[in-house]
């Protein structure tokens, strides 16, 4: 069956792309479009051509799967479509609804005219896949939208909504009513006009500000550190200014081809498909639908609870927030109001919207007010005893079928569920990341008895909150924090063996992490680990390897940024870490205490010792089934721990190093250092011996 329908409506030929779910340009689509244009031009009774998408949108761009697959021999391409449009004596009109993205927008821009419904988006998101647009987008968008706006869109990859696209000149008319009807009227009029129709390529491009490209490079320098694609986008738009149109297209194509082959692009495409896969839970049928959550409750109005309440409001769900004292409640509501006010100040929300959001939050000190909530998340103090007490209280007031979740970062949620056996199937975990209203990741912790329906509902609520929910099993620290123990652990141990904190952080920042591990520990607060160690040791924090320096720092009241001293010193009002000789001395004391050789470190060893434990522990988590797929682990690290997106996550990245090399190093460090996180994972060993990667593992195992 043809992927492109052909119909005549009066004197207008309508080509409809039917390639669900998103009308990507898979093989067959370009061919269908080219044949449709030829048929329309051969028909004397046709005066104009409309290109429209069937289903959810216009065209979502190239079929991303084909960047890793051979394009069928002899099959038409974007270039053929564009050539057919530009050579067409009859006007071609793109009629856009839903989305015109990437090659979809490039196709539309090669048409003579574009009409759009007000809700549609247009954009060039290619940079998010690690390459610039490759079908003339960097040459045509500046001609329609102007250099500055086009550069912003192409380098950020962010789409714009129809009204803005119209104001920018990307589209010619916004159609308020039925799209096809409006497009037919527009096309009939243009068809009757006769004469030449303007081609985007013929629009003159003016460079008002010669510094625009250098300014953009500077603007993105920190954010795009280590990446090629955003800079490649700038080069392509520069070519639009410097070269004739066809030469510009050729230059864009060369840069595009080079980028598509890069490890950066392979990693970013991995992330694209990983995000889609994360929605799927093997073994749960598509027929299991999420339940309606009309009202929610949050226990605890601290930083986490407040952020979670805001998330419910963002998802359009009114929420009751509860605290033990009026004072704590007022403080929590004050912080929520301050957060919204900051968004208003940035122009991202109106005062009316802020008032409506605050109006959707009901503060209370009475547990009874949670009686009508369909879902309740507790975000109280992180100890098992407190959590169990809270769940017992919830058991007494909550609706019988309410979903009850614990926002914990480490605790055994099965044990919490067992405390209220009558609610079997309704208890699970939602581990939000701080600040909960900002961070995209939420680990959804699947307890032994949670029902499929409640799991699916919790995932759905996560998505409605615009988060990225990832299913994880119940294990200490779940996916993210369990792996982190290896990462932070090695960083702390290396300090005690002689590596300077600044060297470790510089290596990891250079790798692409948002911050180095010791700077993160200072930010999070060294006292958190110290207090855990004290709890575990009955009041005394054991001086285990890696904890020696941290214990001494905490004893000195150096908890990190909040006390202006931790592994670094922080000057008044500054977050810039300044190295401190006192810490070097503590590290030397630690080396003497443990009998370590205090030595200089090579950057490569720092990199391996920080990252390989993530991979090794991740492999265990995967083999145990506590992660559904390796790509879920990647997403956890990318969205919760500042791992660079263009590396694809620790598991994907390990495949680019070679699992044989990683395994060999893990064995070597296990032999020389001996810590638990170096105990070689049997799954890592197996894949290394088979010459496979974690991506291969996912292909063979994930449902
Ligand atoms: C490009 O165009 C290069 C050009 O410059 C020309 C070069 C020569 N291809 O996201 P969803 C699948 S590069 C293949 O859940 P939504 C997706 O995997 C491209 N598959 O839906 C999923 O499959 P499954 C530039 C694609 O409604 C299903 O469709 N374009 C593609 O939440 C549903 O996806 C982009 O980067 C694709 N292009 O969001 C746009 N797109 O069900 C990428 C989607 O098996 N796409 N799939 O898991 C999107 O941003 C969103 O999918 C969209 C819909 C907003 C369109």
XYZ file of C-alpha atoms and ligand atoms in Angstrom:
759
model
C 0.000 0.000 0.000
C 1.296 3.474 -0.854
C 2.409 5.542 2.119
C 1.206 8.671 0.334
C -2.410 9.016 -0.769
C -3.440 11.007 -3.869
C -6.886 12.630 -4.155
C -8.337 15.463 -6.138
C -10.500 18.078 -4.446
C -11.779 20.335 -7.214
C -8.669 21.663 -8.940
C -6.337 20.810 -6.057
C -4.353 17.573 -5.782
C -3.981 16.501 -2.141
C -1.043 14.283 -1.194
C -1.569 12.697 2.222
C 1.340 11.069 4.052
C 0.126 8.002 5.920
C 3.058 6.550 7.819
C 1.950 6.097 11.439
C 2.659 6.830 14.162
C 4.381 10.137 13.344
C 4.773 10.224 9.535
C 8.545 9.835 9.525
C 10.183 9.844 6.064
C 10.641 6.091 5.877
C 11.400 4.425 2.531
C 8.309 4.741 0.373
C 7.289 8.200 1.615
C 9.655 10.251 -0.600
C 8.764 8.016 -3.537
C 5.024 8.549 -2.924
C 5.451 12.322 -2.674
C 7.561 12.531 -5.854
C 5.055 10.387 -7.776
C 2.169 12.522 -6.483
C 3.841 15.750 -7.617
C 4.523 14.251 -11.062
C 0.920 13.019 -11.378
C -0.475 16.430 -10.383
C 1.757 18.260 -12.828
C 0.743 15.890 -15.603
C -2.957 16.582 -14.960
C -4.191 19.744 -16.700
C -7.203 19.970 -14.428
C -4.966 20.400 -11.362
C -3.886 23.956 -10.495
C -2.189 23.440 -7.123
C -0.862 20.716 -4.824
C -1.417 20.348 -1.071
C 0.876 18.150 1.014
C -0.717 17.128 4.325
C -0.118 14.506 7.018
C -2.629 11.857 7.988
C -3.046 11.047 11.695
C -1.224 12.932 14.457
C 0.868 15.365 12.485
C 2.517 16.559 9.286
C 5.965 14.890 9.065
C 8.254 14.151 12.043
C 11.407 14.231 9.906
C 13.739 11.539 8.655
C 13.136 8.025 9.944
C 15.796 8.047 12.661
C 16.254 4.268 12.512
C 17.727 4.660 9.026
C 20.735 6.598 10.272
C 22.006 3.202 11.438
C 20.600 1.207 8.498
C 21.312 1.302 4.779
C 18.844 3.402 2.776
C 17.367 1.089 0.093
C 19.103 1.323 -3.282
C 17.327 3.498 -5.837
C 14.844 4.798 -3.238
C 14.018 8.518 -3.522
C 15.302 10.891 -0.842
C 14.647 14.344 0.591
C 16.721 15.828 -2.223
C 14.342 14.317 -4.806
C 11.266 15.692 -3.033
C 12.782 19.138 -2.761
C 13.861 19.122 -6.408
C 10.341 18.039 -7.452
C 8.732 20.880 -5.455
C 11.115 23.514 -6.706
C 10.667 22.423 -10.310
C 6.874 22.267 -10.006
C 5.154 24.937 -12.120
C 2.083 24.476 -9.948
C 2.269 25.832 -6.400
C 2.892 23.319 -3.639
C 1.358 24.106 -0.236
C 2.317 22.344 3.005
C -0.659 22.006 5.366
C 0.728 21.495 8.872
C -0.909 20.108 11.991
C 0.683 18.385 15.011
C 4.333 18.664 14.112
C 6.656 19.546 11.220
C 10.031 18.611 12.617
C 13.489 18.173 11.131
C 13.126 16.910 7.586
C 9.386 17.562 7.992
C 9.989 21.290 8.307
C 12.652 21.129 5.593
C 10.088 19.538 3.281
C 7.554 22.230 4.183
C 10.088 25.009 3.600
C 10.821 23.667 0.123
C 7.104 24.063 -0.698
C 6.025 27.400 -2.132
C 3.662 28.129 0.780
C 2.852 26.848 4.256
C -0.399 26.950 6.216
C -0.736 25.711 9.782
C -3.224 25.110 12.596
C -2.625 27.167 15.771
C -1.680 24.151 17.913
C 1.068 22.789 15.652
C 4.821 22.952 16.316
C 7.609 23.446 13.818
C 11.290 22.954 14.525
C 14.719 21.652 13.579
C 15.488 19.278 16.470
C 18.380 17.519 14.682
C 20.995 18.944 17.045
C 19.396 16.816 19.783
C 20.331 13.789 17.699
C 23.917 14.962 17.324
C 23.867 16.465 13.823
C 22.687 19.613 12.027
C 19.698 19.561 9.646
C 20.746 17.821 6.448
C 18.063 18.629 3.873
C 18.602 22.362 3.468
C 17.100 23.452 6.803
C 20.095 25.583 7.711
C 19.872 27.352 4.348
C 16.109 27.847 4.083
C 15.113 28.637 7.683
C 17.328 31.770 7.868
C 15.789 32.955 4.574
C 12.272 32.663 6.008
C 12.760 33.494 9.688
C 15.805 35.765 9.567
C 19.284 34.823 10.721
C 18.991 35.426 14.426
C 15.759 33.486 15.050
C 16.801 30.690 12.702
C 20.162 30.358 14.422
C 18.442 30.126 17.819
C 16.037 27.457 16.589
C 18.650 25.341 14.841
C 21.272 25.501 17.596
C 18.796 24.887 20.440
C 16.705 22.352 18.531
C 13.618 23.729 20.281
C 10.419 23.955 18.253
C 8.145 26.998 18.064
C 4.343 27.044 18.122
C 2.322 28.069 15.074
C 1.546 31.694 16.043
C 5.237 32.369 16.638
C 6.175 30.559 13.426
C 3.748 32.835 11.567
C 5.174 35.946 13.221
C 8.688 34.798 12.267
C 7.679 34.293 8.638
C 8.157 30.523 8.599
C 4.507 29.964 7.654
C 2.173 32.058 5.532
C -1.203 31.570 7.167
C -2.639 30.241 10.430
C -5.868 28.347 9.816
C -8.339 28.455 12.669
C -10.916 26.018 11.342
C -10.521 22.714 9.490
C -6.970 22.438 8.128
C -7.762 20.679 4.866
C -10.616 23.056 4.078
C -8.424 26.072 4.794
C -5.517 24.630 2.804
C -7.800 23.914 -0.178
C -9.104 27.487 -0.175
C -5.544 28.839 0.057
C -4.310 26.488 -2.693
C -7.242 27.237 -5.025
C -6.487 30.938 -4.746
C -2.747 30.492 -5.353
C -3.436 28.072 -8.235
C -5.688 30.623 -9.897
C -3.054 33.365 -9.597
C -0.804 31.842 -12.221
C 2.742 33.097 -12.772
C 5.802 32.084 -10.790
C 5.569 31.164 -7.165
C 8.308 32.206 -4.809
C 10.853 29.572 -3.885
C 12.447 29.896 -0.450
C 15.896 29.474 -1.988
C 15.419 32.712 -3.946
C 14.858 34.891 -0.870
C 17.768 37.189 -0.251
C 19.550 36.658 3.040
C 20.954 39.655 4.890
C 23.583 39.682 7.594
C 22.828 42.609 9.891
C 25.200 41.625 12.657
C 28.530 40.129 11.547
C 29.293 39.138 15.164
C 26.232 36.905 15.450
C 28.070 33.597 14.958
C 30.909 34.343 17.356
C 28.367 35.519 19.934
C 26.423 32.266 19.574
C 29.598 30.190 19.976
C 30.365 32.061 23.178
C 26.798 31.709 24.432
C 26.793 27.918 24.096
C 30.452 27.289 25.002
C 29.792 25.923 28.496
C 26.542 24.092 27.794
C 27.839 22.467 24.601
C 31.248 21.611 26.061
C 32.678 18.504 24.381
C 29.996 18.451 21.688
C 30.316 18.922 17.964
C 26.709 19.214 16.744
C 25.738 22.659 18.129
C 28.891 24.148 16.605
C 28.272 22.272 13.358
C 24.833 23.925 13.237
C 26.459 27.350 13.518
C 28.909 26.503 10.706
C 26.045 25.451 8.452
C 24.101 28.680 9.029
C 27.321 30.609 8.465
C 27.573 28.852 5.103
C 24.116 30.199 4.234
C 25.554 33.700 4.538
C 28.917 33.089 2.936
C 28.011 30.854 0.003
C 25.579 30.772 -2.900
C 22.473 28.732 -2.108
C 23.501 25.455 -3.786
C 27.029 25.646 -2.387
C 25.522 26.259 1.066
C 23.333 23.178 0.725
C 26.389 21.160 -0.321
C 28.397 22.408 2.665
C 25.523 21.607 5.019
C 25.319 18.090 3.568
C 29.052 17.478 4.113
C 28.902 18.612 7.727
C 25.686 16.641 8.306
C 27.258 13.422 6.951
C 30.358 13.818 9.098
C 28.236 14.379 12.232
C 25.797 11.487 11.631
C 28.760 9.077 11.780
C 30.082 10.494 15.058
C 29.974 8.701 18.425
C 28.132 11.768 19.702
C 25.251 11.245 17.291
C 25.115 7.482 17.857
C 24.883 8.209 21.601
C 22.153 10.807 21.203
C 20.097 8.557 18.944
C 20.501 5.852 21.577
C 19.041 8.287 24.117
C 16.113 9.140 21.814
C 15.055 5.501 21.510
C 15.906 4.810 25.177
C 13.377 7.440 26.263
C 10.664 5.803 24.165
C 11.566 2.301 25.402
C 11.433 3.415 29.048
C 7.661 3.797 28.742
C 7.252 0.114 28.050
C 7.115 -2.440 30.845
C 7.658 -5.981 29.596
C 4.951 -8.356 30.723
C 2.325 -5.663 31.217
C -0.258 -5.683 28.469
C -1.179 -2.499 26.604
C -4.723 -3.135 27.802
C -3.749 -2.163 31.344
C -4.733 1.494 31.388
C -3.856 4.111 34.004
C -6.520 4.908 36.573
C -7.899 8.419 36.963
C -6.119 10.420 39.620
C -8.436 13.329 40.348
C -6.924 14.410 43.671
C -3.539 13.923 45.258
C -1.921 14.281 48.643
C 1.657 14.968 49.693
C 3.014 14.391 53.177
C 5.761 16.767 54.121
C 6.143 20.373 52.941
C 9.943 20.379 52.966
C 12.030 20.851 49.819
C 11.008 17.493 48.361
C 7.351 17.547 49.413
C 6.856 21.102 48.150
C 8.445 20.261 44.790
C 6.300 17.126 44.440
C 3.138 19.118 45.210
C 4.095 21.556 42.433
C 4.532 18.586 40.084
C 0.958 17.440 40.761
C -0.309 20.933 40.011
C 1.700 20.981 36.761
C -0.054 17.747 35.834
C -3.401 19.479 36.421
C -4.150 17.574 39.635
C -5.237 19.471 42.783
C -3.165 18.491 45.783
C -3.433 18.598 49.558
C -0.118 19.120 51.329
C 0.272 18.207 54.944
C 2.731 19.091 57.702
C 2.822 18.420 61.426
C 2.914 22.070 62.497
C 1.361 25.226 61.081
C 4.786 26.847 61.172
C 6.384 24.170 58.954
C 3.380 24.324 56.642
C 3.631 28.106 56.270
C 7.350 27.833 55.612
C 6.768 25.168 52.941
C 3.992 27.138 51.240
C 6.227 30.219 51.328
C 8.940 28.345 49.414
C 6.403 27.084 46.852
C 5.106 30.643 46.330
C 8.688 31.886 45.957
C 9.416 29.225 43.322
C 6.344 30.197 41.301
C 7.168 33.892 41.678
C 10.637 33.231 40.217
C 8.980 31.622 37.173
C 6.672 34.650 36.822
C 9.689 36.968 37.058
C 11.354 35.063 34.223
C 8.245 35.605 32.083
C 7.485 31.878 31.869
C 4.201 32.132 33.785
C 1.600 34.866 34.301
C 0.515 36.128 37.721
C -2.950 34.637 37.057
C -1.389 31.236 36.327
C 0.648 31.469 39.511
C -2.472 32.290 41.517
C -4.305 29.354 39.930
C -1.415 27.003 40.788
C -1.306 28.152 44.402
C -5.095 27.832 44.513
C -4.780 24.178 43.521
C -2.688 23.435 46.627
C -4.561 22.965 49.903
C -2.285 23.233 52.950
C -3.370 21.406 56.095
C -2.103 19.911 59.336
C -4.814 17.256 59.508
C -4.258 13.757 58.101
C -8.025 13.429 57.728
C -7.873 15.868 54.815
C -6.193 13.142 52.735
C -9.323 10.980 52.847
C -10.394 11.822 49.271
C -6.949 11.604 47.615
C -6.477 8.994 44.855
C -2.709 9.077 45.205
C -0.578 10.075 48.178
C 3.182 10.557 48.166
C 4.998 10.771 51.460
C 8.185 12.822 51.598
C 8.949 12.719 55.313
C 12.192 12.027 57.164
C 14.270 9.225 55.620
C 14.246 6.524 58.301
C 12.394 3.228 58.214
C 10.724 3.806 61.588
C 9.314 7.213 60.584
C 8.161 5.950 57.191
C 6.383 2.945 58.708
C 4.627 5.160 61.236
C 3.439 7.474 58.463
C 2.153 4.592 56.332
C 0.265 3.171 59.315
C -1.414 6.561 59.773
C -2.195 6.727 56.055
C -3.702 3.266 56.250
C -6.235 4.633 58.717
C -7.386 7.595 56.595
C -6.714 6.937 52.891
C -9.322 5.622 50.434
C -9.129 1.819 50.213
C -7.796 1.930 46.653
C -5.541 5.002 46.989
C -2.034 4.581 45.596
C 0.472 5.212 48.389
C 4.044 5.942 47.455
C 7.172 6.618 49.420
C 9.681 9.183 48.233
C 12.772 7.452 49.537
C 16.248 7.272 48.058
C 17.418 4.048 49.712
C 14.857 2.316 51.913
C 13.290 -1.106 51.326
C 9.772 -0.244 50.170
C 8.666 -3.882 50.357
C 9.223 -3.649 54.104
C 7.160 -0.444 54.228
C 4.380 -2.153 52.219
C 4.408 -5.111 54.598
C 3.654 -2.726 57.472
C 0.152 -2.223 56.029
C -0.700 -5.643 54.562
C -4.327 -4.670 53.898
C -3.088 -2.348 51.135
C -1.240 -5.033 49.240
C -0.802 -3.947 45.656
C -1.215 -0.226 46.346
C 2.204 0.658 47.778
C 5.271 1.538 45.725
C 8.116 4.048 45.554
C 8.583 7.337 43.734
C 12.118 8.601 44.114
C 12.162 12.212 42.945
C 15.427 14.090 42.576
C 16.116 17.423 44.215
C 14.829 20.010 43.399
C 11.782 17.869 42.663
C 9.969 20.550 40.679
C 12.963 20.939 38.355
C 14.719 17.592 37.957
C 13.296 15.395 35.210
C 14.068 11.976 36.640
C 11.785 9.969 38.900
C 12.612 6.373 39.783
C 9.364 4.438 40.114
C 10.146 1.643 42.523
C 8.220 -1.525 41.771
C 7.415 -3.408 44.953
C 6.844 -7.174 44.952
C 3.065 -6.914 45.196
C 2.176 -3.688 43.420
C -0.573 -4.247 40.857
C 0.129 -3.648 37.179
C -2.596 -1.020 37.130
C -1.071 0.952 39.998
C 2.395 0.756 38.458
C 1.105 1.928 35.076
C -0.856 4.733 36.773
C 2.226 5.932 38.653
C 4.296 5.931 35.437
C 1.520 7.864 33.719
C 1.366 10.450 36.516
C 5.144 10.837 36.220
C 4.823 11.567 32.508
C 1.933 13.961 33.102
C 4.212 15.803 35.534
C 6.579 16.097 32.493
C 9.089 13.856 34.214
C 10.960 10.871 32.903
C 9.752 7.956 35.049
C 12.048 4.913 35.077
C 11.003 1.598 36.596
C 13.443 0.202 39.144
C 13.305 -2.782 41.459
C 13.655 -2.637 45.233
C 17.346 -2.701 46.122
C 19.477 -0.475 48.336
C 19.672 2.896 46.532
C 17.640 1.574 43.563
C 19.444 2.202 40.264
C 20.991 5.637 40.658
C 22.176 5.849 44.238
C 23.330 2.245 44.321
C 25.703 2.971 41.444
C 26.674 6.310 42.962
C 28.237 4.569 45.942
C 30.917 3.235 43.602
C 31.445 6.600 41.912
C 31.614 8.709 45.069
C 33.402 5.897 46.852
C 36.292 5.782 44.388
C 36.573 9.596 44.253
C 36.886 9.710 48.065
C 39.370 6.824 48.114
C 41.551 8.428 45.459
C 41.765 11.602 47.574
C 43.090 9.468 50.436
C 45.613 7.888 48.072
C 46.960 11.249 46.944
C 44.811 12.548 44.078
C 43.917 16.196 44.594
C 40.152 16.906 44.711
C 40.583 19.532 42.008
C 42.341 17.071 39.694
C 39.550 14.509 40.118
C 36.843 17.093 39.533
C 38.650 18.610 36.562
C 38.986 15.187 34.902
C 35.303 14.391 35.388
C 34.169 17.866 34.318
C 36.360 17.475 31.246
C 34.677 14.150 30.530
C 31.432 16.098 30.445
C 29.896 15.658 33.899
C 27.938 18.707 35.047
C 30.167 18.850 38.153
C 33.002 16.759 39.527
C 32.155 14.212 42.257
C 33.811 16.039 45.160
C 32.149 19.323 44.251
C 28.829 17.435 44.149
C 29.492 15.935 47.586
C 30.199 19.421 48.921
C 26.968 20.650 47.352
C 24.836 17.804 48.703
C 26.390 18.038 52.189
C 29.070 15.743 53.615
C 27.033 15.451 56.825
C 24.451 13.196 55.084
C 26.931 10.338 54.639
C 28.501 11.059 58.016
C 25.161 10.779 59.786
C 24.452 7.476 57.995
C 27.838 6.151 59.044
C 27.167 7.255 62.633
C 23.761 5.517 62.600
C 25.343 2.360 61.260
C 28.110 2.498 63.883
C 25.846 3.168 66.872
C 26.896 6.823 67.128
C 30.447 6.555 65.796
C 31.262 6.909 62.109
C 33.731 4.166 61.223
C 36.947 5.310 59.544
C 36.591 2.954 56.605
C 38.655 3.632 53.489
C 37.186 6.628 51.687
C 35.402 7.838 54.839
C 38.482 8.981 56.777
C 38.841 12.453 55.243
C 35.106 12.998 55.107
C 34.725 12.063 58.788
C 37.481 14.475 59.813
C 35.931 17.266 57.708
C 32.537 16.737 59.343
C 34.065 16.647 62.825
C 35.536 20.071 61.987
C 32.060 21.328 60.993
C 33.059 21.348 57.305
C 29.889 19.989 55.727
C 30.446 21.448 52.254
C 29.026 24.516 50.532
C 26.477 25.243 53.258
C 29.295 25.795 55.794
C 31.587 27.337 53.133
C 34.062 24.549 53.719
C 34.174 20.907 52.746
C 36.580 19.264 50.319
C 37.056 22.858 49.137
C 36.784 26.348 50.541
C 33.996 28.600 49.193
C 34.518 32.339 49.434
C 31.579 34.471 50.566
C 28.823 34.475 47.947
C 30.755 32.209 45.577
C 30.208 28.603 44.567
C 33.683 28.363 43.067
C 35.630 25.593 44.807
C 39.027 26.718 46.078
C 41.551 23.965 46.963
C 42.639 23.809 50.590
C 45.994 22.653 51.987
C 44.219 21.438 55.136
C 42.378 18.831 53.055
C 45.659 17.748 51.470
C 47.037 17.215 54.963
C 43.984 15.152 55.975
C 44.506 13.058 52.846
C 48.146 12.488 53.810
C 46.984 11.485 57.317
C 44.529 9.027 55.735
C 47.289 7.506 53.603
C 49.463 7.077 56.708
C 46.513 5.612 58.632
C 45.747 3.006 55.964
C 49.353 2.454 54.873
C 48.628 3.733 51.338
C 51.364 4.972 49.115
C 50.510 8.694 48.746
C 51.075 9.209 45.046
C 50.326 11.279 41.977
C 47.512 10.072 39.706
C 47.248 9.989 35.927
C 43.997 11.432 34.534
C 43.163 8.130 32.836
C 43.220 6.244 36.135
C 40.897 8.833 37.698
C 38.487 8.473 34.800
C 38.468 4.676 34.959
C 38.126 4.522 38.719
C 35.200 6.947 38.710
C 33.309 5.488 35.762
C 33.992 1.757 35.655
C 32.318 1.089 39.035
C 29.155 2.654 37.570
C 29.296 0.155 34.719
C 30.172 -2.804 36.922
C 27.415 -2.122 39.457
C 25.006 -1.237 36.638
C 25.655 -4.654 35.093
C 24.726 -6.345 38.399
C 21.555 -4.255 38.687
C 20.635 -5.293 35.153
C 21.396 -8.978 35.690
C 19.332 -8.985 38.886
C 16.379 -7.484 36.996
C 16.352 -4.338 39.136
C 16.599 -2.368 35.883
C 14.467 -3.429 32.920
C 17.146 -2.536 30.403
C 20.635 -1.059 30.242
C 19.243 1.998 28.482
C 17.051 2.719 31.546
C 20.244 2.879 33.607
C 21.676 5.313 31.074
C 18.596 7.522 31.378
C 18.854 7.535 35.169
C 22.419 8.807 34.956
C 21.694 11.337 32.215
C 18.671 12.842 33.957
C 19.515 12.525 37.642
C 23.283 12.704 37.954
C 24.589 15.197 35.380
C 26.035 12.554 33.028
C 26.635 14.123 29.581
C 23.846 13.297 27.109
C 26.260 13.113 24.199
C 28.053 10.173 25.864
C 24.762 8.244 25.867
C 24.966 7.207 29.555
C 27.482 4.977 31.354
C 26.287 1.654 29.896
C 26.226 2.857 26.288
C 29.534 4.650 26.754
C 31.162 1.491 28.131
C 30.323 -0.150 24.803
C 32.259 2.546 22.951
C 35.297 1.844 25.138
C 34.855 -1.904 24.618
C 33.453 -4.112 27.379
C 36.545 -6.320 27.168
C 38.700 -3.353 28.147
C 36.309 -2.305 30.911
C 36.148 -5.855 32.273
C 39.928 -6.240 32.214
C 40.296 -2.984 34.175
C 37.569 -3.977 36.660
C 39.413 -7.254 37.350
C 42.716 -5.418 37.718
C 41.287 -2.857 40.181
C 39.538 -5.639 42.057
C 42.841 -7.398 42.488
C 44.793 -4.306 43.539
C 42.123 -2.405 45.503
C 39.714 -5.142 46.470
C 36.637 -3.023 47.272
C 33.193 -4.552 46.773
C 32.262 -2.275 43.888
C 35.139 -3.807 41.908
C 33.894 -7.382 42.278
C 33.517 -8.218 38.577
C 29.915 -8.519 37.478
C 29.235 -11.916 35.842
C 27.105 -10.172 33.197
C 29.926 -7.759 32.343
C 32.272 -10.744 32.051
C 29.845 -12.646 29.802
C 29.250 -9.712 27.438
C 32.972 -8.915 27.327
C 33.778 -12.504 26.386
C 31.075 -12.529 23.717
C 32.346 -9.226 22.240
C 28.964 -7.620 22.893
C 27.749 -4.307 24.338
C 24.918 -3.426 26.696
C 23.014 -2.072 23.689
C 23.257 -5.594 22.197
C 22.018 -7.007 25.491
C 18.960 -4.733 25.367
C 18.189 -5.742 21.791
C 18.219 -9.393 22.749
C 16.521 -9.157 26.124
C 14.223 -6.168 26.497
C 10.573 -6.704 25.728
C 15.932 14.582 10.363
O 14.820 14.860 10.038
C 17.126 14.845 9.507
C 16.813 15.800 8.409
O 17.501 17.016 8.600
C 17.073 15.256 7.031
C 18.317 14.492 6.826
C 18.631 14.135 5.404
N 11.893 8.339 13.107
O 7.910 10.301 20.679
P 6.748 9.358 20.571
C 8.732 6.783 16.831
S 16.259 13.806 11.842
C 11.585 7.090 13.507
O 6.489 8.462 21.701
P 4.904 11.550 20.724
C 9.163 6.629 18.264
O 10.373 5.903 18.347
C 14.656 13.667 12.616
N 10.746 6.837 14.536
O 5.404 10.147 20.193
C 7.985 5.864 18.845
O 8.126 4.509 18.470
P 7.614 3.350 19.447
C 14.181 14.949 13.164
C 10.207 7.879 15.155
O 3.533 11.727 20.216
C 6.791 6.440 18.085
O 7.340 7.018 16.901
N 12.932 14.750 13.867
C 10.492 9.197 14.793
O 5.170 11.683 22.189
C 6.045 7.520 18.841
O 6.972 8.506 19.247
C 12.861 14.516 15.183
O 13.849 14.512 15.871
C 11.372 9.415 13.711
N 11.685 10.650 13.273
O 5.846 12.629 20.027
C 11.480 14.278 15.751
N 9.824 10.041 15.613
O 6.146 3.579 19.599
C 11.485 13.042 16.617
C 9.125 9.252 16.460
O 8.010 2.112 18.739
N 10.189 12.734 17.129
N 9.353 7.957 16.190
O 8.355 3.553 20.733
C 9.581 13.407 18.126
O 10.078 14.411 18.601
C 8.290 12.887 18.659
O 8.197 11.528 18.299
C 7.020 13.611 18.157
C 5.777 12.829 18.650
C 6.994 15.032 18.748
C 6.982 13.685 16.670
